[in-house]
């Protein structure tokens, strides 16, 4: 079953409770998210994105994953 934007946001929010999170997409399969969190300071972009993917708890793993594609933008606050 495809994931909805709120479900993705809830998973990310559990790992990053103070983050500014925006999730977009309406087909439940191809989604986009922006996560801005202070914990990203000092991390490179790959490290930031790995942290967010870990928060998704395997929902993108393999061909049977509930989420097929997530365009992810991450950054620390200015």
PDB file of N, CA and C in Angstrom:
ATOM      1  N   UNK A   1       0.836  -1.177   0.000  1.00  0.00           N
ATOM      2  CA  UNK A   1       0.000   0.000   0.000  1.00  0.00           C
ATOM      3  C   UNK A   1       0.888   1.251   0.000  1.00  0.00           C
ATOM      4  N   UNK A   2       0.635   2.196  -0.878  1.00  0.00           N
ATOM      5  CA  UNK A   2       1.447   3.417  -0.948  1.00  0.00           C
ATOM      6  C   UNK A   2       1.340   4.232   0.338  1.00  0.00           C
ATOM      7  N   UNK A   3       2.393   4.974   0.615  1.00  0.00           N
ATOM      8  CA  UNK A   3       2.420   5.832   1.797  1.00  0.00           C
ATOM      9  C   UNK A   3       1.846   7.204   1.466  1.00  0.00           C
ATOM     10  N   UNK A   4       1.201   7.788   2.433  1.00  0.00           N
ATOM     11  CA  UNK A   4       0.666   9.136   2.299  1.00  0.00           C
ATOM     12  C   UNK A   4       1.637  10.133   2.916  1.00  0.00           C
ATOM     13  N   UNK A   5       1.529  11.392   2.521  1.00  0.00           N
ATOM     14  CA  UNK A   5       2.445  12.431   2.983  1.00  0.00           C
ATOM     15  C   UNK A   5       2.480  12.522   4.499  1.00  0.00           C
ATOM     16  N   UNK A   6       1.337  12.425   5.161  1.00  0.00           N
ATOM     17  CA  UNK A   6       1.298  12.548   6.615  1.00  0.00           C
ATOM     18  C   UNK A   6       2.047  11.408   7.297  1.00  0.00           C
ATOM     19  N   UNK A   7       1.940  10.222   6.752  1.00  0.00           N
ATOM     20  CA  UNK A   7       2.649   9.068   7.315  1.00  0.00           C
ATOM     21  C   UNK A   7       4.167   9.255   7.207  1.00  0.00           C
ATOM     22  N   UNK A   8       4.625   9.780   6.084  1.00  0.00           N
ATOM     23  CA  UNK A   8       6.051  10.054   5.903  1.00  0.00           C
ATOM     24  C   UNK A   8       6.497  11.128   6.889  1.00  0.00           C
ATOM     25  N   UNK A   9       5.707  12.187   7.002  1.00  0.00           N
ATOM     26  CA  UNK A   9       6.049  13.252   7.937  1.00  0.00           C
ATOM     27  C   UNK A   9       6.097  12.726   9.374  1.00  0.00           C
ATOM     28  N   UNK A  10       5.162  11.884   9.745  1.00  0.00           N
ATOM     29  CA  UNK A  10       5.136  11.340  11.106  1.00  0.00           C
ATOM     30  C   UNK A  10       6.394  10.528  11.413  1.00  0.00           C
ATOM     31  N   UNK A  11       6.856   9.723  10.466  1.00  0.00           N
ATOM     32  CA  UNK A  11       8.075   8.939  10.664  1.00  0.00           C
ATOM     33  C   UNK A  11       9.295   9.848  10.825  1.00  0.00           C
ATOM     34  N   UNK A  12       9.383  10.862   9.980  1.00  0.00           N
ATOM     35  CA  UNK A  12      10.510  11.797  10.070  1.00  0.00           C
ATOM     36  C   UNK A  12      10.428  12.591  11.371  1.00  0.00           C
ATOM     37  N   UNK A  13       9.236  13.034  11.730  1.00  0.00           N
ATOM     38  CA  UNK A  13       9.042  13.823  12.949  1.00  0.00           C
ATOM     39  C   UNK A  13       9.441  13.026  14.200  1.00  0.00           C
ATOM     40  N   UNK A  14       9.224  11.730  14.194  1.00  0.00           N
ATOM     41  CA  UNK A  14       9.601  10.905  15.343  1.00  0.00           C
ATOM     42  C   UNK A  14      11.109  10.960  15.585  1.00  0.00           C
ATOM     43  N   UNK A  15      11.881  11.052  14.507  1.00  0.00           N
ATOM     44  CA  UNK A  15      13.342  11.100  14.622  1.00  0.00           C
ATOM     45  C   UNK A  15      13.864  12.527  14.767  1.00  0.00           C
ATOM     46  N   UNK A  16      13.133  13.476  14.245  1.00  0.00           N
ATOM     47  CA  UNK A  16      13.551  14.885  14.247  1.00  0.00           C
ATOM     48  C   UNK A  16      12.392  15.752  14.758  1.00  0.00           C
ATOM     49  N   UNK A  17      12.104  15.698  16.058  1.00  0.00           N
ATOM     50  CA  UNK A  17      10.906  16.365  16.584  1.00  0.00           C
ATOM     51  C   UNK A  17      10.896  17.882  16.435  1.00  0.00           C
ATOM     52  N   UNK A  18      12.054  18.513  16.349  1.00  0.00           N
ATOM     53  CA  UNK A  18      12.115  19.971  16.246  1.00  0.00           C
ATOM     54  C   UNK A  18      12.282  20.452  14.801  1.00  0.00           C
ATOM     55  N   UNK A  19      12.296  19.549  13.851  1.00  0.00           N
ATOM     56  CA  UNK A  19      12.573  19.893  12.456  1.00  0.00           C
ATOM     57  C   UNK A  19      11.413  20.622  11.794  1.00  0.00           C
ATOM     58  N   UNK A  20      11.776  21.410  10.793  1.00  0.00           N
ATOM     59  CA  UNK A  20      10.797  21.964   9.868  1.00  0.00           C
ATOM     60  C   UNK A  20      10.688  20.935   8.741  1.00  0.00           C
ATOM     61  N   UNK A  21       9.518  20.363   8.574  1.00  0.00           N
ATOM     62  CA  UNK A  21       9.324  19.266   7.614  1.00  0.00           C
ATOM     63  C   UNK A  21       8.187  19.612   6.662  1.00  0.00           C
ATOM     64  N   UNK A  22       8.467  19.443   5.375  1.00  0.00           N
ATOM     65  CA  UNK A  22       7.446  19.614   4.347  1.00  0.00           C
ATOM     66  C   UNK A  22       7.481  18.384   3.464  1.00  0.00           C
ATOM     67  N   UNK A  23       6.347  17.723   3.306  1.00  0.00           N
ATOM     68  CA  UNK A  23       6.258  16.549   2.430  1.00  0.00           C
ATOM     69  C   UNK A  23       5.217  16.848   1.361  1.00  0.00           C
ATOM     70  N   UNK A  24       5.589  16.615   0.108  1.00  0.00           N
ATOM     71  CA  UNK A  24       4.691  16.869  -1.014  1.00  0.00           C
ATOM     72  C   UNK A  24       4.597  15.630  -1.889  1.00  0.00           C
ATOM     73  N   UNK A  25       3.519  15.562  -2.617  1.00  0.00           N
ATOM     74  CA  UNK A  25       3.282  14.459  -3.539  1.00  0.00           C
ATOM     75  C   UNK A  25       1.877  13.953  -3.329  1.00  0.00           C
ATOM     76  N   UNK A  26       1.259  13.513  -4.401  1.00  0.00           N
ATOM     77  CA  UNK A  26      -0.128  13.086  -4.257  1.00  0.00           C
ATOM     78  C   UNK A  26      -0.398  11.685  -4.776  1.00  0.00           C
ATOM     79  N   UNK A  27       0.637  11.003  -5.260  1.00  0.00           N
ATOM     80  CA  UNK A  27       0.367   9.661  -5.780  1.00  0.00           C
ATOM     81  C   UNK A  27       0.715   8.563  -4.786  1.00  0.00           C
ATOM     82  N   UNK A  28       1.285   8.938  -3.626  1.00  0.00           N
ATOM     83  CA  UNK A  28       1.609   7.954  -2.606  1.00  0.00           C
ATOM     84  C   UNK A  28       2.812   7.094  -2.932  1.00  0.00           C
ATOM     85  N   UNK A  29       3.445   7.340  -4.055  1.00  0.00           N
ATOM     86  CA  UNK A  29       4.598   6.535  -4.455  1.00  0.00           C
ATOM     87  C   UNK A  29       5.815   7.417  -4.694  1.00  0.00           C
ATOM     88  N   UNK A  30       5.653   8.478  -5.447  1.00  0.00           N
ATOM     89  CA  UNK A  30       6.738   9.411  -5.749  1.00  0.00           C
ATOM     90  C   UNK A  30       6.492  10.687  -4.949  1.00  0.00           C
ATOM     91  N   UNK A  31       7.317  10.905  -3.943  1.00  0.00           N
ATOM     92  CA  UNK A  31       7.098  12.002  -3.016  1.00  0.00           C
ATOM     93  C   UNK A  31       8.354  12.872  -2.920  1.00  0.00           C
ATOM     94  N   UNK A  32       8.186  14.047  -2.328  1.00  0.00           N
ATOM     95  CA  UNK A  32       9.312  14.944  -2.094  1.00  0.00           C
ATOM     96  C   UNK A  32       9.213  15.445  -0.651  1.00  0.00           C
ATOM     97  N   UNK A  33      10.358  15.581  -0.006  1.00  0.00           N
ATOM     98  CA  UNK A  33      10.375  16.073   1.365  1.00  0.00           C
ATOM     99  C   UNK A  33      11.534  17.041   1.547  1.00  0.00           C
ATOM    100  N   UNK A  34      11.281  18.063   2.379  1.00  0.00           N
ATOM    101  CA  UNK A  34      12.337  18.969   2.807  1.00  0.00           C
ATOM    102  C   UNK A  34      12.386  18.878   4.327  1.00  0.00           C
ATOM    103  N   UNK A  35      13.600  18.664   4.854  1.00  0.00           N
ATOM    104  CA  UNK A  35      13.789  18.563   6.296  1.00  0.00           C
ATOM    105  C   UNK A  35      14.897  19.533   6.693  1.00  0.00           C
ATOM    106  N   UNK A  36      14.553  20.467   7.567  1.00  0.00           N
ATOM    107  CA  UNK A  36      15.512  21.442   8.074  1.00  0.00           C
ATOM    108  C   UNK A  36      15.621  21.198   9.576  1.00  0.00           C
ATOM    109  N   UNK A  37      16.823  20.821  10.036  1.00  0.00           N
ATOM    110  CA  UNK A  37      16.979  20.491  11.451  1.00  0.00           C
ATOM    111  C   UNK A  37      18.361  20.890  11.948  1.00  0.00           C
ATOM    112  N   UNK A  38      18.423  21.393  13.156  1.00  0.00           N
ATOM    113  CA  UNK A  38      19.686  21.833  13.749  1.00  0.00           C
ATOM    114  C   UNK A  38      20.678  20.683  13.919  1.00  0.00           C
ATOM    115  N   UNK A  39      20.183  19.469  14.048  1.00  0.00           N
ATOM    116  CA  UNK A  39      21.093  18.326  14.220  1.00  0.00           C
ATOM    117  C   UNK A  39      21.944  18.071  12.981  1.00  0.00           C
ATOM    118  N   UNK A  40      21.591  18.689  11.852  1.00  0.00           N
ATOM    119  CA  UNK A  40      22.347  18.515  10.620  1.00  0.00           C
ATOM    120  C   UNK A  40      23.613  19.371  10.568  1.00  0.00           C
ATOM    121  N   UNK A  41      23.764  20.304  11.518  1.00  0.00           N
ATOM    122  CA  UNK A  41      24.966  21.148  11.522  1.00  0.00           C
ATOM    123  C   UNK A  41      26.207  20.281  11.620  1.00  0.00           C
ATOM    124  N   UNK A  42      27.172  20.562  10.749  1.00  0.00           N
ATOM    125  CA  UNK A  42      28.411  19.806  10.731  1.00  0.00           C
ATOM    126  C   UNK A  42      28.354  18.520   9.925  1.00  0.00           C
ATOM    127  N   UNK A  43      27.192  18.154   9.443  1.00  0.00           N
ATOM    128  CA  UNK A  43      27.043  16.948   8.616  1.00  0.00           C
ATOM    129  C   UNK A  43      27.059  17.356   7.151  1.00  0.00           C
ATOM    130  N   UNK A  44      27.624  16.499   6.305  1.00  0.00           N
ATOM    131  CA  UNK A  44      27.500  16.755   4.875  1.00  0.00           C
ATOM    132  C   UNK A  44      26.116  16.281   4.407  1.00  0.00           C
ATOM    133  N   UNK A  45      25.784  16.593   3.184  1.00  0.00           N
ATOM    134  CA  UNK A  45      24.453  16.278   2.668  1.00  0.00           C
ATOM    135  C   UNK A  45      24.154  14.770   2.686  1.00  0.00           C
ATOM    136  N   UNK A  46      25.125  13.956   2.367  1.00  0.00           N
ATOM    137  CA  UNK A  46      24.918  12.500   2.378  1.00  0.00           C
ATOM    138  C   UNK A  46      24.593  12.026   3.786  1.00  0.00           C
ATOM    139  N   UNK A  47      25.314  12.516   4.775  1.00  0.00           N
ATOM    140  CA  UNK A  47      25.051  12.130   6.166  1.00  0.00           C
ATOM    141  C   UNK A  47      23.651  12.564   6.596  1.00  0.00           C
ATOM    142  N   UNK A  48      23.262  13.763   6.202  1.00  0.00           N
ATOM    143  CA  UNK A  48      21.925  14.267   6.536  1.00  0.00           C
ATOM    144  C   UNK A  48      20.845  13.368   5.936  1.00  0.00           C
ATOM    145  N   UNK A  49      21.017  13.046   4.660  1.00  0.00           N
ATOM    146  CA  UNK A  49      20.001  12.247   3.983  1.00  0.00           C
ATOM    147  C   UNK A  49      19.959  10.817   4.511  1.00  0.00           C
ATOM    148  N   UNK A  50      21.092  10.265   4.855  1.00  0.00           N
ATOM    149  CA  UNK A  50      21.096   8.924   5.463  1.00  0.00           C
ATOM    150  C   UNK A  50      20.330   8.921   6.776  1.00  0.00           C
ATOM    151  N   UNK A  51      20.470   9.983   7.549  1.00  0.00           N
ATOM    152  CA  UNK A  51      19.753  10.083   8.822  1.00  0.00           C
ATOM    153  C   UNK A  51      18.238  10.109   8.590  1.00  0.00           C
ATOM    154  N   UNK A  52      17.809  10.836   7.566  1.00  0.00           N
ATOM    155  CA  UNK A  52      16.376  10.891   7.269  1.00  0.00           C
ATOM    156  C   UNK A  52      15.896   9.542   6.734  1.00  0.00           C
ATOM    157  N   UNK A  53      16.641   8.932   5.844  1.00  0.00           N
ATOM    158  CA  UNK A  53      16.239   7.614   5.328  1.00  0.00           C
ATOM    159  C   UNK A  53      16.155   6.588   6.454  1.00  0.00           C
ATOM    160  N   UNK A  54      17.043   6.669   7.429  1.00  0.00           N
ATOM    161  CA  UNK A  54      16.984   5.760   8.583  1.00  0.00           C
ATOM    162  C   UNK A  54      15.686   5.961   9.357  1.00  0.00           C
ATOM    163  N   UNK A  55      15.213   7.200   9.411  1.00  0.00           N
ATOM    164  CA  UNK A  55      13.960   7.498  10.111  1.00  0.00           C
ATOM    165  C   UNK A  55      12.757   6.858   9.422  1.00  0.00           C
ATOM    166  N   UNK A  56      12.890   6.541   8.141  1.00  0.00           N
ATOM    167  CA  UNK A  56      11.782   5.927   7.400  1.00  0.00           C
ATOM    168  C   UNK A  56      11.640   4.441   7.697  1.00  0.00           C
ATOM    169  N   UNK A  57      12.534   3.901   8.497  1.00  0.00           N
ATOM    170  CA  UNK A  57      12.435   2.534   9.022  1.00  0.00           C
ATOM    171  C   UNK A  57      12.169   1.477   7.963  1.00  0.00           C
ATOM    172  N   UNK A  58      12.931   1.523   6.874  1.00  0.00           N
ATOM    173  CA  UNK A  58      12.842   0.483   5.858  1.00  0.00           C
ATOM    174  C   UNK A  58      11.692   0.603   4.890  1.00  0.00           C
ATOM    175  N   UNK A  59      10.945   1.688   4.938  1.00  0.00           N
ATOM    176  CA  UNK A  59       9.789   1.838   4.037  1.00  0.00           C
ATOM    177  C   UNK A  59      10.205   1.976   2.575  1.00  0.00           C
ATOM    178  N   UNK A  60      11.497   2.261   2.309  1.00  0.00           N
ATOM    179  CA  UNK A  60      11.983   2.386   0.932  1.00  0.00           C
ATOM    180  C   UNK A  60      12.840   1.190   0.521  1.00  0.00           C
ATOM    181  N   UNK A  61      12.932   0.189   1.354  1.00  0.00           N
ATOM    182  CA  UNK A  61      13.836  -0.925   1.096  1.00  0.00           C
ATOM    183  C   UNK A  61      13.311  -1.874   0.024  1.00  0.00           C
ATOM    184  N   UNK A  62      14.095  -2.038  -1.009  1.00  0.00           N
ATOM    185  CA  UNK A  62      13.829  -3.037  -2.033  1.00  0.00           C
ATOM    186  C   UNK A  62      12.589  -2.764  -2.867  1.00  0.00           C
ATOM    187  N   UNK A  63      12.312  -3.666  -3.802  1.00  0.00           N
ATOM    188  CA  UNK A  63      11.186  -3.483  -4.715  1.00  0.00           C
ATOM    189  C   UNK A  63       9.827  -3.575  -4.029  1.00  0.00           C
ATOM    190  N   UNK A  64       9.766  -4.154  -2.850  1.00  0.00           N
ATOM    191  CA  UNK A  64       8.482  -4.268  -2.157  1.00  0.00           C
ATOM    192  C   UNK A  64       8.281  -3.147  -1.140  1.00  0.00           C
ATOM    193  N   UNK A  65       9.177  -2.154  -1.133  1.00  0.00           N
ATOM    194  CA  UNK A  65       9.040  -1.034  -0.210  1.00  0.00           C
ATOM    195  C   UNK A  65       7.768  -0.239  -0.476  1.00  0.00           C
ATOM    196  N   UNK A  66       7.210   0.311   0.585  1.00  0.00           N
ATOM    197  CA  UNK A  66       5.968   1.071   0.465  1.00  0.00           C
ATOM    198  C   UNK A  66       6.166   2.400  -0.251  1.00  0.00           C
ATOM    199  N   UNK A  67       7.380   2.914  -0.211  1.00  0.00           N
ATOM    200  CA  UNK A  67       7.682   4.204  -0.830  1.00  0.00           C
ATOM    201  C   UNK A  67       8.714   3.968  -1.923  1.00  0.00           C
ATOM    202  N   UNK A  68       8.336   4.236  -3.158  1.00  0.00           N
ATOM    203  CA  UNK A  68       9.206   3.957  -4.298  1.00  0.00           C
ATOM    204  C   UNK A  68      10.290   5.014  -4.461  1.00  0.00           C
ATOM    205  N   UNK A  69       9.911   6.291  -4.341  1.00  0.00           N
ATOM    206  CA  UNK A  69      10.868   7.364  -4.573  1.00  0.00           C
ATOM    207  C   UNK A  69      10.565   8.539  -3.656  1.00  0.00           C
ATOM    208  N   UNK A  70      11.630   9.101  -3.090  1.00  0.00           N
ATOM    209  CA  UNK A  70      11.502  10.275  -2.252  1.00  0.00           C
ATOM    210  C   UNK A  70      12.605  11.251  -2.626  1.00  0.00           C
ATOM    211  N   UNK A  71      12.227  12.355  -3.261  1.00  0.00           N
ATOM    212  CA  UNK A  71      13.200  13.421  -3.549  1.00  0.00           C
ATOM    213  C   UNK A  71      13.408  14.160  -2.245  1.00  0.00           C
ATOM    214  N   UNK A  72      14.625  14.119  -1.724  1.00  0.00           N
ATOM    215  CA  UNK A  72      14.886  14.604  -0.378  1.00  0.00           C
ATOM    216  C   UNK A  72      15.833  15.798  -0.396  1.00  0.00           C
ATOM    217  N   UNK A  73      15.424  16.865   0.271  1.00  0.00           N
ATOM    218  CA  UNK A  73      16.265  18.034   0.472  1.00  0.00           C
ATOM    219  C   UNK A  73      16.460  18.190   1.968  1.00  0.00           C
ATOM    220  N   UNK A  74      17.709  18.292   2.401  1.00  0.00           N
ATOM    221  CA  UNK A  74      17.990  18.445   3.823  1.00  0.00           C
ATOM    222  C   UNK A  74      18.957  19.604   4.018  1.00  0.00           C
ATOM    223  N   UNK A  75      18.842  20.264   5.171  1.00  0.00           N
ATOM    224  CA  UNK A  75      19.798  21.304   5.515  1.00  0.00           C
ATOM    225  C   UNK A  75      19.647  21.685   6.972  1.00  0.00           C
ATOM    226  N   UNK A  76      20.686  22.312   7.490  1.00  0.00           N
ATOM    227  CA  UNK A  76      20.629  22.887   8.825  1.00  0.00           C
ATOM    228  C   UNK A  76      20.020  24.271   8.696  1.00  0.00           C
ATOM    229  N   UNK A  77      19.386  24.775   9.754  1.00  0.00           N
ATOM    230  CA  UNK A  77      18.811  26.124   9.672  1.00  0.00           C
ATOM    231  C   UNK A  77      19.911  27.166   9.429  1.00  0.00           C
ATOM    232  N   UNK A  78      19.551  28.255   8.797  1.00  0.00           N
ATOM    233  CA  UNK A  78      20.506  29.337   8.535  1.00  0.00           C
ATOM    234  C   UNK A  78      20.918  30.024   9.817  1.00  0.00           C
TER     235      UNK A  78
END
